[in-house]
């Protein structure tokens, strides 16, 4: 069964055709990053306009020479004006092709990416980690479609924490890949002991979640800001050749925070596998540390190939194959910018 997946939740206009939830037949991603660079972040109106301009070309390329048995589309979470473009295009296309339309949750799709173009078995119960520019959460996956958030960030997502630090240090947007590269070259010597993302004592915003499974990056961000100010600003740090050490220390604080919560989550129950998805799972240090963490816990770690870590249509089409019998008819669906995992 060939499913066309359409994704426009943020700053990538993407479409792909995937066979039986696993094999990618086509995968087209148009990234708008250069359009948002001057603003240091995604501007929803610019994103929406660019999606409108590109969606037909991207979908057309993905469909070239393919037969399509169903259309799947992200309907949340994400930027409302961006999501609308994809959902409307998908509705029109599914009607024209006379095939079913399947609405997909973007975060759940990220969690399916390790299975794309691989032969990993789908093992449950699994511990999921969705780690991107908008999300950082640990998810108990009882079975496909049965998810429970067991831990999350109380403020910024990990990707946001990377992007904000990069902005403060004048490294450009998006910050994650830049931080990763600089930190890798620098290594782990003589790091600054930044706070490791522990929620402050007495924090009440855990919505019933255990503090052990939650992270907070606001303290880390403030610590970085204070450090930069103490050193006389980003330019002074640059002149002193100190940026790589600061960047590597900051990245290590995020990675260790994520690893620590992951270790706590893995102790909760006997998981069959750990599944990681989202743009930040591209981070090379995070990949190394999570590999070690899962090896210690003797649990297989499933991570996506780098080309499926960022936003793409293949993950939407792939998950749709497994969810096709369990979702409502998406012709009546509206976008849901704050859709939760498991909703
Ligand atoms: O999943 P994604 O493409 O979009 C969202 O759904 O948010 O994730 C984008 C985020 C950005 O914050 C970007 O800085 C971060 O992923 N990112 C990275 C790396 N590559 C992308 N963060 C750390 N290290 C990387 N190598
Ligand atoms: Zn994403």
Coordinates of C-alpha atoms and ligand atoms in Angstrom, one line a residue:
X1 CA 0.0 0.0 0.0
X2 CA 1.5 3.4 -1.1
X3 CA 0.7 6.4 1.1
X4 CA 1.5 10.0 0.2
X5 CA 2.5 11.9 3.3
X6 CA 2.3 15.7 3.5
X7 CA 4.0 17.8 6.2
X8 CA 3.8 21.6 6.6
X9 CA 3.7 22.1 10.4
X10 CA 6.7 24.5 10.6
X11 CA 9.4 25.5 8.2
X12 CA 9.7 22.6 5.9
X13 CA 7.3 21.9 3.0
X14 CA 7.6 18.2 2.5
X15 CA 5.9 15.3 0.8
X16 CA 6.8 11.6 0.3
X17 CA 5.4 8.3 -0.9
X18 CA 6.1 5.4 1.4
X19 CA 5.2 1.7 0.7
X20 CA 3.7 -0.4 3.6
X21 CA 5.0 2.0 6.3
X22 CA 8.6 1.2 5.7
X23 CA 10.0 1.7 2.2
X24 CA 10.5 5.2 0.9
X25 CA 9.6 5.5 -2.8
X26 CA 10.1 9.3 -3.0
X27 CA 10.9 12.0 -0.4
X28 CA 10.9 15.7 -1.2
X29 CA 11.8 18.3 1.4
X30 CA 11.9 22.0 0.6
X31 CA 13.4 23.8 3.6
X32 CA 12.5 27.4 4.3
X33 CA 15.4 28.0 6.7
X34 CA 17.1 30.6 4.5
X35 CA 13.9 32.7 4.6
X36 CA 13.9 32.7 8.4
X37 CA 17.6 33.3 9.0
X38 CA 17.4 37.1 8.9
X39 CA 14.8 36.9 11.8
X40 CA 16.7 34.4 13.9
X41 CA 13.7 32.1 14.1
X42 CA 10.6 30.9 12.2
X43 CA 8.1 33.7 11.3
X44 CA 4.6 32.1 10.9
X45 CA 3.4 34.4 8.2
X46 CA 6.5 33.9 6.1
X47 CA 6.3 30.1 6.7
X48 CA 2.7 30.0 5.6
X49 CA 3.3 32.0 2.4
X50 CA 6.2 29.9 1.4
X51 CA 4.2 26.7 2.0
X52 CA 1.5 28.0 -0.3
X53 CA 4.1 28.8 -3.0
X54 CA 5.8 25.4 -2.8
X55 CA 3.3 22.8 -1.9
X56 CA 2.1 21.9 -5.4
X57 CA 5.7 21.6 -6.7
X58 CA 6.8 19.5 -3.7
X59 CA 3.7 17.2 -3.8
X60 CA 4.0 16.9 -7.6
X61 CA 7.6 15.8 -7.4
X62 CA 6.9 13.3 -4.7
X63 CA 4.0 11.8 -6.7
X64 CA 6.0 11.5 -10.0
X65 CA 5.6 8.0 -11.4
X66 CA 3.9 6.7 -8.1
X67 CA 0.5 5.3 -7.5
X68 CA -1.1 6.5 -4.3
X69 CA -3.7 4.5 -2.2
X70 CA -4.2 7.0 0.6
X71 CA -3.1 10.5 1.6
X72 CA -1.8 11.3 5.1
X73 CA -1.2 14.8 6.5
X74 CA 0.0 16.4 9.7
X75 CA -2.9 18.2 11.4
X76 CA -0.9 19.2 14.6
X77 CA 0.9 20.2 16.6
X78 CA 2.6 23.1 14.8
X79 CA 1.9 26.6 13.5
X80 CA -1.7 27.1 12.6
X81 CA -1.3 29.1 9.3
X82 CA 1.3 26.5 8.2
X83 CA -0.7 23.4 9.1
X84 CA -3.7 24.8 7.2
X85 CA -1.8 24.8 3.9
X86 CA -0.9 21.1 4.1
X87 CA -4.3 20.0 5.4
X88 CA -6.2 21.9 2.6
X89 CA -3.9 20.5 -0.1
X90 CA -4.3 17.0 1.3
X91 CA -8.1 17.2 1.4
X92 CA -8.2 18.5 -2.2
X93 CA -5.8 15.8 -3.4
X94 CA -7.5 12.9 -1.6
X95 CA -10.9 14.0 -3.0
X96 CA -9.5 14.2 -6.5
X97 CA -7.8 10.8 -6.3
X98 CA -10.8 9.3 -4.5
X99 CA -8.6 7.8 -1.8
X100 CA -8.9 7.9 2.0
X101 CA -7.4 10.8 4.0
X102 CA -5.5 10.1 7.3
X103 CA -4.7 12.9 9.8
X104 CA -1.4 12.4 11.6
X105 CA 0.1 13.8 14.8
X106 CA 3.5 15.3 14.0
X107 CA 5.2 14.2 17.2
X108 CA 4.0 10.6 16.9
X109 CA 5.3 10.6 13.4
X110 CA 8.8 11.7 14.7
X111 CA 8.7 8.7 17.0
X112 CA 8.1 6.4 14.0
X113 CA 11.2 7.6 12.0
X114 CA 13.6 4.9 13.3
X115 CA 11.6 2.3 11.4
X116 CA 11.8 4.0 8.0
X117 CA 14.0 2.3 5.5
X118 CA 15.2 -0.2 8.2
X119 CA 14.3 -3.7 9.3
X120 CA 14.1 -2.9 13.0
X121 CA 11.2 -4.9 14.6
X122 CA 8.6 -2.7 16.2
X123 CA 8.9 -3.7 19.9
X124 CA 6.6 -2.6 22.7
X125 CA 6.3 -1.5 25.3
X126 CA 8.9 1.1 24.3
X127 CA 10.2 4.3 25.8
X128 CA 9.9 7.2 23.3
X129 CA 11.8 10.4 23.4
X130 CA 10.6 13.2 21.1
X131 CA 13.2 15.9 21.0
X132 CA 12.9 18.8 18.6
X133 CA 12.6 22.5 18.3
X134 CA 9.1 22.5 19.9
X135 CA 9.1 19.4 22.1
X136 CA 11.1 17.5 24.6
X137 CA 9.1 14.7 26.1
X138 CA 9.4 11.1 27.3
X139 CA 6.6 8.9 26.2
X140 CA 5.5 5.5 27.4
X141 CA 4.5 3.6 24.2
X142 CA 2.3 0.7 25.3
X143 CA 1.4 -0.2 21.8
X144 CA 1.1 1.7 18.5
X145 CA -1.4 4.5 19.1
X146 CA -1.4 4.1 22.9
X147 CA 0.9 6.7 24.3
X148 CA 1.3 8.4 27.7
X149 CA 3.6 11.4 28.3
X150 CA 5.6 10.5 31.5
X151 CA 8.1 13.4 31.4
X152 CA 8.7 16.6 29.7
X153 CA 10.4 20.0 29.7
X154 CA 8.8 22.6 31.9
X155 CA 9.9 25.4 29.7
X156 CA 12.0 25.4 26.5
X157 CA 12.4 22.4 24.3
X158 CA 16.0 21.2 23.8
X159 CA 16.1 22.5 20.2
X160 CA 14.9 25.9 21.4
X161 CA 17.6 25.9 24.1
X162 CA 20.2 25.2 21.4
X163 CA 18.8 27.9 19.1
X164 CA 18.6 30.5 21.8
X165 CA 22.2 29.9 22.9
X166 CA 23.4 30.1 19.3
X167 CA 21.6 33.4 19.0
X168 CA 23.2 34.8 22.1
X169 CA 26.6 33.8 20.9
X170 CA 26.1 35.1 17.4
X171 CA 26.4 31.7 15.7
X172 CA 23.3 32.0 13.5
X173 CA 20.1 30.1 13.0
X174 CA 19.2 27.3 13.4
X175 CA 21.6 26.9 16.3
X176 CA 21.6 23.1 16.9
X177 CA 23.7 22.0 14.0
X178 CA 26.2 24.9 14.6
X179 CA 26.5 24.1 18.3
X180 CA 27.0 20.4 17.5
X181 CA 29.8 21.0 15.0
X182 CA 31.7 23.5 17.2
X183 CA 31.3 21.3 20.3
X184 CA 32.5 18.2 18.4
X185 CA 35.7 19.9 17.3
X186 CA 36.3 21.2 20.8
X187 CA 35.8 17.9 22.7
X188 CA 35.1 17.5 26.4
X189 CA 38.1 19.1 28.1
X190 CA 37.9 21.6 30.9
X191 CA 34.1 22.2 30.6
X192 CA 32.2 24.9 32.5
X193 CA 29.9 23.3 35.0
X194 CA 26.5 24.7 33.8
X195 CA 23.4 23.5 35.6
X196 CA 22.0 20.2 34.3
X197 CA 18.4 21.0 33.8
X198 CA 16.9 20.0 37.2
X199 CA 13.6 21.6 37.9
X200 CA 13.9 23.9 40.9
X201 CA 12.8 22.5 44.2
X202 CA 9.1 23.0 44.8
X203 CA 8.2 23.7 41.2
X204 CA 4.5 22.9 40.9
X205 CA 4.1 23.0 37.1
X206 CA 4.7 19.3 36.7
X207 CA 1.1 18.5 35.8
X208 CA 1.2 15.4 37.9
X209 CA 4.5 14.2 36.3
X210 CA 7.4 13.0 38.4
X211 CA 10.2 15.7 38.9
X212 CA 12.8 13.0 38.1
X213 CA 11.4 12.7 34.5
X214 CA 11.1 16.5 33.9
X215 CA 13.7 18.9 32.7
X216 CA 13.9 22.7 32.8
X217 CA 16.3 24.6 30.6
X218 CA 15.5 28.1 31.8
X219 CA 18.2 28.0 34.6
X220 CA 20.8 26.8 32.1
X221 CA 19.9 29.6 29.7
X222 CA 20.2 32.2 32.5
X223 CA 23.5 30.6 33.6
X224 CA 24.8 31.0 30.1
X225 CA 23.6 34.6 29.8
X226 CA 25.3 35.5 33.2
X227 CA 28.5 33.8 32.1
X228 CA 28.6 35.7 28.8
X229 CA 27.9 39.0 30.6
X230 CA 30.6 38.3 33.2
X231 CA 33.1 37.7 30.3
X232 CA 32.2 41.0 28.7
X233 CA 29.8 39.8 26.0
X234 CA 29.8 37.4 23.1
X235 CA 32.4 39.4 21.1
X236 CA 34.9 39.5 24.0
X237 CA 34.4 35.7 24.3
X238 CA 35.1 35.3 20.6
X239 CA 38.2 37.4 20.8
X240 CA 39.5 35.3 23.7
X241 CA 38.8 32.2 21.6
X242 CA 36.5 30.9 24.3
X243 CA 33.3 30.3 22.3
X244 CA 34.1 26.6 21.6
X245 CA 34.5 25.8 25.3
X246 CA 31.3 27.7 26.2
X247 CA 29.3 26.0 23.4
X248 CA 30.7 22.5 24.3
X249 CA 29.9 23.0 28.0
X250 CA 26.3 24.2 27.2
X251 CA 25.7 21.3 24.9
X252 CA 27.0 18.8 27.5
X253 CA 24.6 20.2 30.1
X254 CA 21.7 19.6 27.8
X255 CA 22.8 16.1 26.8
X256 CA 23.5 15.1 30.4
X257 CA 20.1 16.4 31.5
X258 CA 18.4 14.4 28.8
X259 CA 20.5 11.3 29.6
X260 CA 19.7 11.5 33.3
X261 CA 16.0 11.7 32.8
X262 CA 16.2 8.9 30.3
X263 CA 18.0 6.7 32.8
X264 CA 15.2 7.4 35.3
X265 CA 12.5 6.6 32.7
X266 CA 14.2 3.3 31.7
X267 CA 13.9 2.2 35.4
X268 CA 10.1 2.6 35.4
X269 CA 9.4 -0.6 33.6
X270 CA 10.9 -3.3 31.5
X271 CA 10.9 -1.6 28.1
X272 CA 11.7 -3.6 25.0
X273 CA 13.3 -0.7 23.2
X274 CA 14.0 3.0 23.3
X275 CA 12.8 5.1 20.3
X276 CA 14.2 8.5 19.7
X277 CA 12.8 11.0 17.1
X278 CA 13.0 14.7 16.2
X279 CA 15.5 17.2 14.9
X280 CA 17.7 17.2 18.0
X281 CA 18.3 13.5 17.7
X282 CA 20.7 14.5 15.0
X283 CA 23.0 15.8 17.7
X284 CA 26.2 13.7 17.6
X285 CA 26.9 13.9 21.3
X286 CA 23.4 13.0 22.2
X287 CA 23.5 10.0 19.9
X288 CA 26.7 8.8 21.6
X289 CA 25.5 9.3 25.1
X290 CA 22.0 7.7 24.5
X291 CA 23.8 4.8 22.9
X292 CA 25.8 4.3 26.1
X293 CA 22.8 4.8 28.3
X294 CA 20.7 2.2 26.5
X295 CA 23.7 -0.2 26.4
X296 CA 24.0 0.1 30.2
X297 CA 20.3 -0.7 30.5
X298 CA 20.6 -3.5 27.9
X299 CA 17.8 -2.1 25.8
X300 CA 18.0 -1.7 22.0
X301 CA 18.1 2.0 20.9
X302 CA 16.2 2.9 17.8
X303 CA 17.2 6.1 16.1
X304 CA 16.3 7.4 12.7
X305 CA 18.8 7.8 9.8
X306 CA 19.9 11.4 9.8
X307 CA 17.8 12.2 6.7
X308 CA 14.6 11.3 8.5
X309 CA 15.4 13.2 11.8
X310 CA 14.2 16.6 10.7
X311 CA 10.7 17.3 9.5
X312 CA 9.7 15.3 6.4
X313 CA 6.7 13.7 4.7
X314 CA 8.1 10.2 4.9
X315 CA 7.4 10.0 8.6
X316 CA 3.8 11.1 8.1
X317 CA 3.2 8.5 5.4
X318 CA 5.0 5.8 7.3
X319 CA 3.1 6.2 10.6
X320 CA -0.2 6.5 8.6
X321 CA 0.2 3.0 7.4
X322 CA 0.2 1.6 10.9
X323 CA -2.6 4.0 12.1
X324 CA -4.8 3.7 9.0
X325 CA -7.5 1.6 10.6
X326 CA -7.6 3.6 13.8
X327 CA -8.1 7.2 12.8
X328 CA -11.1 9.2 12.0
X329 CA -11.9 10.3 8.5
X330 CA -9.7 13.4 8.1
X331 CA -12.1 15.1 5.7
X332 CA -13.8 16.6 8.7
X333 CA -10.6 17.3 10.6
X334 CA -9.4 20.8 11.4
X335 CA -5.8 21.7 12.3
X336 CA -4.9 21.5 16.0
X337 CA -1.8 23.6 16.7
X338 CA -1.5 22.3 20.3
X339 CA -2.4 18.6 19.6
X340 CA -0.9 16.4 22.4
X341 CA 0.7 13.1 22.0
X342 CA -1.9 10.3 22.4
X343 CA -4.9 12.7 21.9
Ligands
LIG1 O1 12.2 18.2 14.4 P1 12.6 19.5 13.8 O2 13.2 19.5 12.4 O3 11.5 20.5 13.9 C1 10.6 20.6 14.9 O4 9.5 19.8 14.9 O5 10.9 21.4 15.9 O6 13.7 20.1 14.9 C2 14.4 21.3 14.7 C3 15.3 21.6 15.8 C4 15.9 22.9 15.8 O7 15.8 23.5 17.1 C5 17.4 22.6 15.5 O8 18.3 23.6 16.1 C6 17.6 21.3 16.2 O9 16.4 20.6 15.8 N1 18.7 20.5 15.6 C7 19.8 20.2 16.4 C8 20.7 19.6 15.5 N2 20.1 19.6 14.2 C9 18.9 20.2 14.3 N3 20.0 20.3 17.7 C10 21.2 19.8 18.1 N4 22.1 19.2 17.3 C11 21.9 19.1 16.0 N5 22.8 18.5 15.3
LIG2 ZN1 9.3 18.1 13.9

